[in-house]
C-alpha positions as CSV (number, residue, x, y, z in Angstrom):
1,M,9.0,10.0,4.0
2,L,10.3,13.5,3.7
3,M,8.5,16.3,1.9
4,Y,11.4,18.4,0.6
5,G,10.9,18.3,-3.1
6,H,8.8,17.4,-6.1
7,Y,10.4,15.2,-8.6
8,D,9.2,14.1,-12.1
9,L,10.3,11.0,-13.9
10,N,10.0,11.1,-17.7
11,L,10.0,7.5,-19.0
12,Q,10.6,7.7,-22.7
13,N,13.9,6.2,-24.1
14,T,15.5,6.1,-20.6
15,T,14.4,6.7,-17.1
16,R,15.2,10.2,-16.0
17,L,14.8,12.2,-12.9
18,I,13.9,15.9,-13.1
19,S,13.5,18.0,-10.0
20,S,11.4,21.1,-9.5
21,L,11.8,21.9,-5.8
22,L,9.3,23.0,-3.2
23,S,10.3,24.9,-0.1
24,P,11.3,22.7,2.9
25,A,8.3,22.0,5.1
26,V,7.9,21.1,8.8
27,L,5.5,18.4,9.9
28,F,2.4,19.4,11.8
29,P,-0.9,17.6,12.4
30,T,-3.9,19.0,10.7
31,P,-6.1,20.5,13.4
32,Q,-9.5,20.3,11.8
33,L,-11.9,17.5,11.9
34,C,-12.8,16.0,8.5
35,S,-16.5,16.8,8.2
36,H,-17.5,13.7,6.3
37,S,-19.4,10.9,8.1
38,H,-19.2,7.3,7.1
39,S,-21.4,4.3,7.7
40,L,-19.7,1.0,8.5
41,P,-19.1,-1.2,5.5
42,S,-21.1,-4.4,5.6
43,L,-19.0,-7.6,5.7
44,Y,-19.4,-9.9,2.8
45,S,-17.1,-11.6,0.3
46,S,-17.0,-11.7,-3.4
47,P,-14.7,-13.8,-5.7
48,S,-11.2,-12.5,-6.1
49,S,-7.9,-14.1,-7.2
50,Y,-4.7,-14.1,-5.3
51,A,-2.1,-12.9,-7.8
52,P,0.7,-10.3,-7.8
53,P,-0.4,-6.9,-8.9
54,S,0.5,-5.7,-12.4
55,P,-0.1,-2.0,-12.4
56,P,-0.3,-0.2,-15.8
57,P,2.5,2.2,-16.8
58,Q,1.4,5.8,-16.6
59,P,4.3,8.3,-16.4
60,N,4.0,11.3,-14.1
61,S,5.5,12.6,-10.9
62,L,6.5,12.0,-7.4
63,N,6.5,13.7,-4.1
64,S,8.5,12.3,-1.2
65,H,7.4,13.4,2.2
66,Y,7.4,12.3,5.9
67,S,4.6,11.9,8.3
68,T,3.7,12.4,11.9
69,K,5.5,10.0,14.3
70,L,3.9,7.9,17.1
71,N,5.3,6.5,20.2
72,I,2.7,4.0,21.3
73,L,1.9,0.4,22.0
74,I,0.0,-2.4,20.2
75,K,-1.0,-5.9,20.9
76,P,0.9,-8.5,18.9
77,P,-0.9,-10.0,15.9
78,S,-1.6,-13.7,15.6
79,L,-0.8,-16.0,12.7
80,V,-3.1,-18.6,11.1
81,P,-2.3,-20.8,8.2
82,T,-4.3,-20.7,4.9
83,P,-6.1,-23.9,3.9
84,H,-3.1,-25.2,2.0
85,P,0.0,-25.0,4.2
86,H,2.6,-27.8,4.4
87,P,1.7,-29.9,7.4
88,H,5.3,-30.3,8.7
89,H,6.8,-27.9,11.2
90,H,10.2,-26.1,11.0
91,R,12.7,-25.9,13.7
92,H,13.6,-22.3,12.8
93,R,11.3,-19.3,12.5
94,Q,10.0,-18.8,9.1
95,T,10.5,-15.5,7.2
96,L,8.0,-13.6,5.1
97,K,8.9,-12.1,1.7
98,S,7.2,-9.8,-0.7
99,P,8.6,-8.4,-4.0
100,V,10.1,-4.9,-4.1
101,I,9.0,-3.1,-7.2
102,S,10.5,0.1,-8.6
103,G,7.9,2.8,-9.3
104,A,9.6,3.9,-12.5
105,F,7.0,2.2,-14.5
106,A,4.5,4.8,-13.3
107,G,6.9,7.8,-13.3
108,S,7.6,7.5,-9.6
109,G,10.9,7.7,-7.7
110,Q,9.4,5.4,-5.0
111,Y,9.7,1.7,-4.4
112,F,6.5,-0.4,-3.9
113,I,5.7,-3.5,-1.8
114,S,3.0,-5.9,-2.8
115,L,0.4,-6.4,0.0
116,H,-2.5,-8.8,-0.2
117,I,-5.2,-7.8,2.2
118,G,-8.7,-9.0,3.1
119,S,-10.8,-12.1,2.6
120,P,-10.5,-13.0,-0.3
121,P,-7.1,-11.3,-0.7
122,Q,-7.0,-8.0,-2.7
123,P,-3.5,-7.2,-4.1
124,L,-2.3,-3.6,-3.6
125,L,1.0,-1.8,-4.1
126,L,2.2,0.4,-1.2
127,V,5.1,2.8,-1.0
128,A,7.9,1.2,1.1
129,D,8.7,3.9,3.7
130,T,11.2,3.4,6.6
131,G,10.5,7.0,7.5
132,S,6.9,6.5,8.9
133,D,4.9,4.0,10.9
134,L,1.3,4.0,9.7
135,I,0.2,1.5,7.1
136,W,-2.7,2.8,5.1
137,V,-4.5,2.0,1.9
138,K,-6.9,3.7,-0.4
139,C,-10.4,2.4,0.6
140,S,-13.9,2.4,-0.8
141,A,-17.1,1.2,0.8
142,C,-18.8,0.9,-2.7
143,R,-21.4,-1.8,-3.3
144,N,-21.2,-1.5,-7.1
145,C,-17.5,-1.0,-7.6
146,S,-17.3,-0.8,-11.4
147,L,-16.0,2.7,-11.2
148,H,-12.8,1.5,-9.5
149,S,-10.1,0.0,-11.8
150,P,-8.9,-3.4,-10.7
151,R,-6.3,-3.4,-7.9
152,S,-6.5,0.3,-7.4
153,T,-8.4,0.5,-4.1
154,F,-9.2,-1.8,-1.2
155,L,-12.9,-2.6,-1.4
156,S,-13.9,-3.0,2.3
157,R,-17.4,-4.3,1.6
158,H,-15.9,-7.1,-0.5
159,S,-13.9,-8.5,2.4
160,S,-15.5,-10.7,5.0
161,S,-12.8,-10.1,7.5
162,F,-12.7,-6.2,7.5
163,Y,-13.2,-4.9,11.0
164,P,-12.9,-1.2,12.0
165,H,-11.7,-0.7,15.6
166,H,-14.3,0.9,17.9
167,C,-13.5,4.5,18.9
168,F,-13.6,3.6,22.7
169,Q,-11.1,0.8,22.4
170,S,-7.6,1.4,23.8
171,T,-6.3,0.3,20.3
172,C,-7.9,3.3,18.9
173,R,-7.2,5.8,21.7
174,N,-3.5,5.0,21.9
175,L,-2.3,4.1,18.4
176,V,-3.2,6.7,15.9
177,P,-3.7,10.5,15.6
178,H,-7.4,11.5,15.4
179,P,-9.4,14.3,13.9
180,H,-9.9,17.3,16.2
181,P,-12.4,17.4,17.8
182,N,-12.8,13.7,17.8
183,T,-16.3,12.6,18.7
184,C,-16.8,9.1,20.1
185,N,-20.2,7.7,21.2
186,H,-19.4,5.1,23.9
187,T,-23.0,3.9,23.9
188,K,-23.1,2.9,20.3
189,L,-21.8,-0.6,19.3
190,H,-20.6,0.6,15.9
191,S,-18.7,3.8,16.5
192,P,-15.6,3.4,14.2
193,C,-12.1,4.6,15.1
194,R,-11.4,7.6,13.0
195,Y,-7.8,8.5,12.2
196,E,-6.3,11.6,10.5
197,Y,-2.8,11.6,9.3
198,S,-1.2,14.7,7.8
199,Y,1.9,15.3,5.7
200,A,4.3,18.3,5.5
201,D,2.8,19.7,2.4
202,G,-0.8,19.6,3.8
203,S,-1.6,16.2,2.2
204,L,-4.0,14.2,4.4
205,T,-5.3,10.7,4.7
206,S,-8.3,10.0,7.0
207,G,-10.6,7.1,7.5
208,F,-11.1,4.2,9.8
209,F,-8.3,2.6,11.8
210,S,-9.1,-1.1,11.2
211,Q,-8.1,-4.7,11.4
212,E,-7.8,-7.2,8.5
213,I,-6.2,-10.4,7.4
214,I,-3.1,-10.2,5.1
215,T,-1.7,-13.1,3.0
216,F,2.0,-13.7,2.6
217,N,4.4,-16.1,1.0
218,T,7.2,-17.5,3.1
219,T,10.8,-18.3,2.2
220,T,9.8,-22.0,2.7
221,A,7.2,-21.8,-0.1
222,Q,4.3,-21.7,2.3
223,Q,1.4,-19.4,2.1
224,L,0.4,-17.9,5.5
225,Q,-2.3,-15.5,6.7
226,L,-1.7,-13.0,9.4
227,K,-4.9,-11.9,11.2
228,D,-5.5,-8.9,13.5
229,F,-3.3,-6.7,11.2
230,N,-3.8,-3.0,12.0
231,F,-4.0,-0.5,9.2
232,G,-5.6,2.7,8.1
233,C,-8.5,2.4,5.7
234,G,-8.2,5.7,3.9
235,F,-11.6,6.9,2.6
236,H,-10.5,10.5,2.2
237,N,-7.0,11.1,0.8
238,S,-6.1,14.6,-0.5
239,G,-3.0,16.7,-1.4
240,P,-0.2,16.4,-3.9
241,S,1.9,13.9,-2.0
242,I,-0.7,11.1,-1.9
243,T,-3.1,11.7,-4.9
244,G,-2.8,12.3,-8.6
245,G,0.4,12.1,-10.5
246,S,2.6,12.4,-7.5
247,F,1.3,9.1,-6.2
248,N,1.1,7.2,-9.5
249,G,1.1,3.4,-9.2
250,A,0.7,3.4,-5.4
251,N,-2.4,2.4,-3.4
252,G,-1.1,3.5,0.0
253,V,1.9,3.7,2.2
254,M,3.6,0.8,4.1
255,G,5.2,2.4,7.2
256,L,8.3,0.4,8.1
257,G,9.5,2.7,10.9
258,R,10.4,1.8,14.5
259,G,7.0,2.6,16.0
260,P,4.7,-0.2,17.2
261,I,2.1,0.2,14.5
262,S,4.5,-0.1,11.6
263,F,4.5,-3.1,9.3
264,S,7.9,-4.3,10.5
265,S,6.9,-4.0,14.1
266,Q,3.6,-5.9,13.7
267,L,5.1,-8.7,11.8
268,G,8.4,-8.7,13.7
269,R,6.8,-9.8,16.9
270,R,5.9,-13.1,15.3
271,F,8.8,-13.7,12.8
272,G,11.7,-11.9,14.4
273,N,12.5,-8.3,14.9
274,K,14.5,-7.9,11.7
275,F,13.9,-7.1,8.1
276,S,15.8,-6.5,4.9
277,Y,15.3,-5.2,1.5
278,C,17.2,-4.4,-1.7
279,L,16.3,-1.4,-3.9
280,M,17.4,-2.3,-7.4
281,D,18.6,0.3,-10.0
282,Y,15.4,2.0,-11.3
283,T,17.0,2.4,-14.8
284,L,17.3,-1.4,-15.4
285,S,14.8,-2.9,-17.8
286,P,13.4,-5.4,-17.1
287,P,14.0,-4.7,-13.4
288,P,15.6,-7.6,-11.5
289,T,13.6,-9.3,-8.8
290,S,14.3,-8.3,-5.2
291,F,12.3,-8.8,-2.0
292,L,11.4,-7.3,1.4
293,V,12.1,-10.1,3.9
294,I,10.8,-10.0,7.4
295,G,12.1,-12.5,10.0
296,S,15.0,-13.5,12.1
297,E,16.9,-15.7,9.6
298,Q,18.0,-12.8,7.3
299,N,21.6,-13.8,6.8
300,D,20.7,-17.4,6.0
301,V,18.3,-16.1,3.4
302,V,20.7,-13.8,1.6
303,G,23.8,-15.8,2.2
304,V,26.1,-12.9,2.9
305,N,27.2,-13.6,6.5
306,S,30.9,-12.8,5.8
307,K,30.3,-9.9,3.5
308,I,27.8,-7.7,5.4
309,N,29.0,-4.6,7.2
310,F,27.2,-3.2,10.3
311,T,26.8,0.2,12.0
312,P,24.8,0.9,15.1
313,L,21.2,2.2,14.9
314,L,20.9,5.3,17.1
315,M,17.8,6.4,19.0
316,N,16.3,9.9,19.0
317,P,13.6,10.1,21.7
318,I,12.1,13.1,20.0
319,S,11.7,11.2,16.7
320,P,11.4,7.5,17.7
321,T,10.2,6.4,14.2
322,F,13.4,7.1,12.4
323,Y,16.4,4.7,11.8
324,Y,19.3,7.0,12.7
325,I,22.9,6.1,11.9
326,G,26.1,7.9,12.8
327,I,28.4,9.4,10.2
328,K,31.9,10.1,11.3
329,S,33.6,11.4,8.1
330,V,33.0,11.9,4.4
331,Y,35.6,11.2,1.8
332,V,35.8,12.3,-1.9
333,D,38.4,10.4,-3.8
334,D,39.7,9.1,-0.5
335,V,40.3,12.7,0.7
336,K,38.7,13.4,4.1
337,L,36.5,16.5,3.9
338,R,36.7,19.2,6.7
339,I,33.3,18.7,8.2
340,N,32.7,19.4,11.9
341,P,31.5,16.2,13.6
342,S,28.8,18.2,15.3
343,V,27.1,18.6,11.9
344,W,26.1,14.9,12.1
345,S,25.0,14.8,15.8
346,I,21.6,14.9,17.3
347,D,21.2,17.9,19.6
348,E,19.3,18.2,22.8
349,L,16.2,19.3,21.0
350,G,16.2,16.2,18.7
351,N,17.4,18.2,15.6
352,G,20.1,16.9,13.3
353,G,21.3,13.3,12.9
354,T,21.1,11.2,9.8
355,I,18.4,8.7,8.9
356,I,17.9,5.9,6.3
357,D,14.7,6.6,4.5
358,S,13.4,4.5,1.6
359,G,10.5,6.9,1.1
360,T,12.7,9.9,0.1
361,T,14.3,9.8,-3.3
362,L,17.3,12.2,-3.2
363,T,19.9,12.4,-0.4
364,L,19.5,15.4,1.8
365,L,22.5,16.6,3.8
366,A,23.0,19.2,6.5
367,E,24.0,22.5,4.9
368,P,27.6,22.6,6.1
369,A,28.3,19.0,5.0
370,Y,26.5,19.5,1.7
371,R,28.6,22.6,0.8
372,E,31.8,20.8,1.5
373,I,30.8,17.8,-0.7
374,L,29.6,20.1,-3.4
375,T,32.8,22.1,-3.4
376,A,34.9,18.9,-3.5
377,F,33.0,17.6,-6.6
378,K,33.1,20.9,-8.4
379,R,36.9,21.0,-8.0
380,R,37.3,17.5,-9.5
381,V,34.6,17.4,-12.2
382,K,35.9,19.1,-15.3
383,L,33.0,18.4,-17.7
384,P,31.1,21.4,-19.2
385,S,27.9,22.7,-17.7
386,P,24.6,22.3,-19.6
387,A,23.4,25.2,-21.7
388,E,20.4,25.7,-19.3
389,P,20.6,25.3,-15.5
390,I,18.6,22.4,-14.1
391,L,16.3,23.7,-11.4
392,G,17.0,22.2,-7.9
393,F,20.4,20.9,-8.7
394,D,23.7,22.7,-7.9
395,L,26.0,20.6,-10.0
396,C,25.1,19.4,-13.5
397,V,27.3,18.4,-16.4
398,N,27.0,17.9,-20.1
399,V,28.0,14.3,-21.0
400,S,27.6,14.6,-24.7
401,G,31.2,13.7,-25.4
402,G,30.3,10.1,-26.0
403,L,32.8,8.7,-23.6
404,S,32.0,6.8,-20.4
405,T,31.8,9.4,-17.6
406,S,33.7,8.8,-14.4
407,Y,33.0,10.8,-11.3
408,P,34.9,11.2,-8.0
409,K,34.4,8.4,-5.5
410,L,32.2,9.2,-2.5
411,S,32.4,7.3,0.8
412,F,30.9,7.7,4.3
413,E,32.8,6.5,7.3
414,L,30.2,5.3,9.8
415,V,30.2,4.8,13.6
416,G,31.5,1.3,14.3
417,G,34.2,1.5,11.6
418,S,32.2,0.4,8.6
419,V,32.4,2.4,5.3
420,F,29.5,3.0,2.9
421,R,30.8,3.3,-0.7
422,P,28.0,3.9,-3.1
423,P,28.6,3.5,-6.8
424,Q,28.6,6.8,-8.8
425,G,25.2,5.9,-10.3
426,N,23.7,6.4,-6.9
427,Y,24.8,10.0,-6.6
428,F,24.9,11.2,-10.2
429,I,21.7,10.8,-12.1
430,E,20.5,11.5,-15.7
431,T,18.1,14.4,-15.5
432,S,17.6,15.0,-19.2
433,D,19.2,14.1,-22.5
434,L,23.0,14.0,-22.0
435,V,22.8,15.9,-18.7
436,E,23.7,14.4,-15.3
437,C,23.4,16.0,-11.9
438,L,24.6,15.5,-8.4
439,A,21.6,13.8,-6.7
440,M,21.9,15.6,-3.3
441,Q,20.3,18.7,-1.7
442,P,21.1,20.7,1.4
443,I,18.8,20.8,4.4
444,N,18.7,23.1,7.4
445,Q,19.5,21.1,10.5
446,E,16.6,22.7,12.4
447,S,14.2,21.5,9.6
448,G,14.9,17.9,10.0
449,P,17.6,15.2,9.9
450,S,20.0,14.5,7.0
451,V,18.6,11.7,4.9
452,I,20.1,8.8,2.9
453,G,17.5,8.5,0.3
454,N,16.5,5.6,-1.9
455,L,18.7,6.5,-4.8
456,M,21.8,6.4,-2.6
457,Q,20.6,3.0,-1.3
458,Q,20.2,1.3,-4.8
459,G,22.0,-2.0,-5.3
460,F,22.7,-2.6,-1.6
461,L,21.1,-5.1,0.7
462,F,20.0,-3.3,3.9
463,E,19.3,-5.3,7.0
464,F,17.5,-3.6,9.9
465,D,18.3,-5.6,13.0
466,R,16.1,-4.0,15.6
467,D,16.9,-6.4,18.5
468,R,20.6,-5.7,18.1
469,S,20.0,-2.1,17.1
470,R,22.2,-2.2,14.1
471,L,22.0,-1.7,10.4
472,G,23.7,-4.1,8.0
473,F,24.6,-3.3,4.4
474,S,26.2,-5.3,1.6
475,R,26.7,-5.1,-2.2
476,H,26.4,-8.9,-2.3
477,G,23.2,-11.0,-2.4
478,C,21.1,-8.1,-3.3
479,A,18.5,-9.8,-5.6
480,I,18.4,-13.2,-3.8
481,P,15.1,-13.9,-2.1
């Protein structure tokens, strides 16, 4: 996730995106140790049902941000069936699927993934984030948990399989950032692994790095349990990005990055090192069903073998979490813009480049490229400007004429010869009544990479093939599980 702005969604007659920007921020780990101490939760179970979460609508705001990146190793998890699997075996690897839910119901510009964690399973909604690695959930060690609304927090004492890693285990020492100083008593059997994960705006999650069992449906209608699943049990979560209105509807973050502790990495070692998702248009009501699918049989699942385009996934050793792609040229109404190719490249310090990030809402482009695109649109868009400027957007138009609005076509020529052609609804959004704005912002190349945010990704199936190091995208088969 990238922390470059604060965006409000007002859900009244239609879903609208309003931006009030914060200054660009650079990631840095929080140096201070969280002073709170925790006793280990006891392990016992209580009745719970396994059902998809149905969070209540509560309009408010969103922050998109990005987290510290890790380049570390992890042991592969193991898979065990639930008591009711089909007894027969399959010749091909199974794939796992989970619904992708727009956060618009809660006023958020994020997309959520349903995760069932613990024994018995507790359903939670996590922000789907290809720009970070750590999976963490809001946790409570309460005994009498009546103060927590249903499905809002992981109740660690209510799971018989909750297991915090010990601080002296290599899993703890090598996998997550720790508080500083990080005290660890090697002589005590129950010295939990404490993690501390900070965000660019100062937001912080800290707690126990732990193991649990997660429950999933497969594309063959089985229900499976994955044990030894590593995640952060966040007992202390603070800051605007991950608490209050900016985090409405979410119970944590599902890191889908390239690092070994990410959700896609942990599950990819068992099901195939590939995953796909489709982010449906957040303005549609009721929202169509779409899924995060993890496994090697992606194309068979979505049925778009002949219609999917590919571009290589590039590596940046300085930021190994991100999914980088290469942009060669940008076109507006099929006219190639005069943008120096070096604008899109990753320099020797690891700056620059372009990433695909589902945890960032708007698209952020390197300043020189952004200015060329903005100028091209201003030359072609002849609609009147709104009476009042819209903070954070450089091009807004009044669409009160009553006619269907048509904007210039935007396309990105990618490395490998494929072309990404988003529909105009992906880059012009309604920000208030009868006002639409260009949903892009400039970014200083030294502050971070350019970002293809989740609005620009709407309506496309994206397939992250990590073994072949390529990204596939298609407008077909988007909502097919």
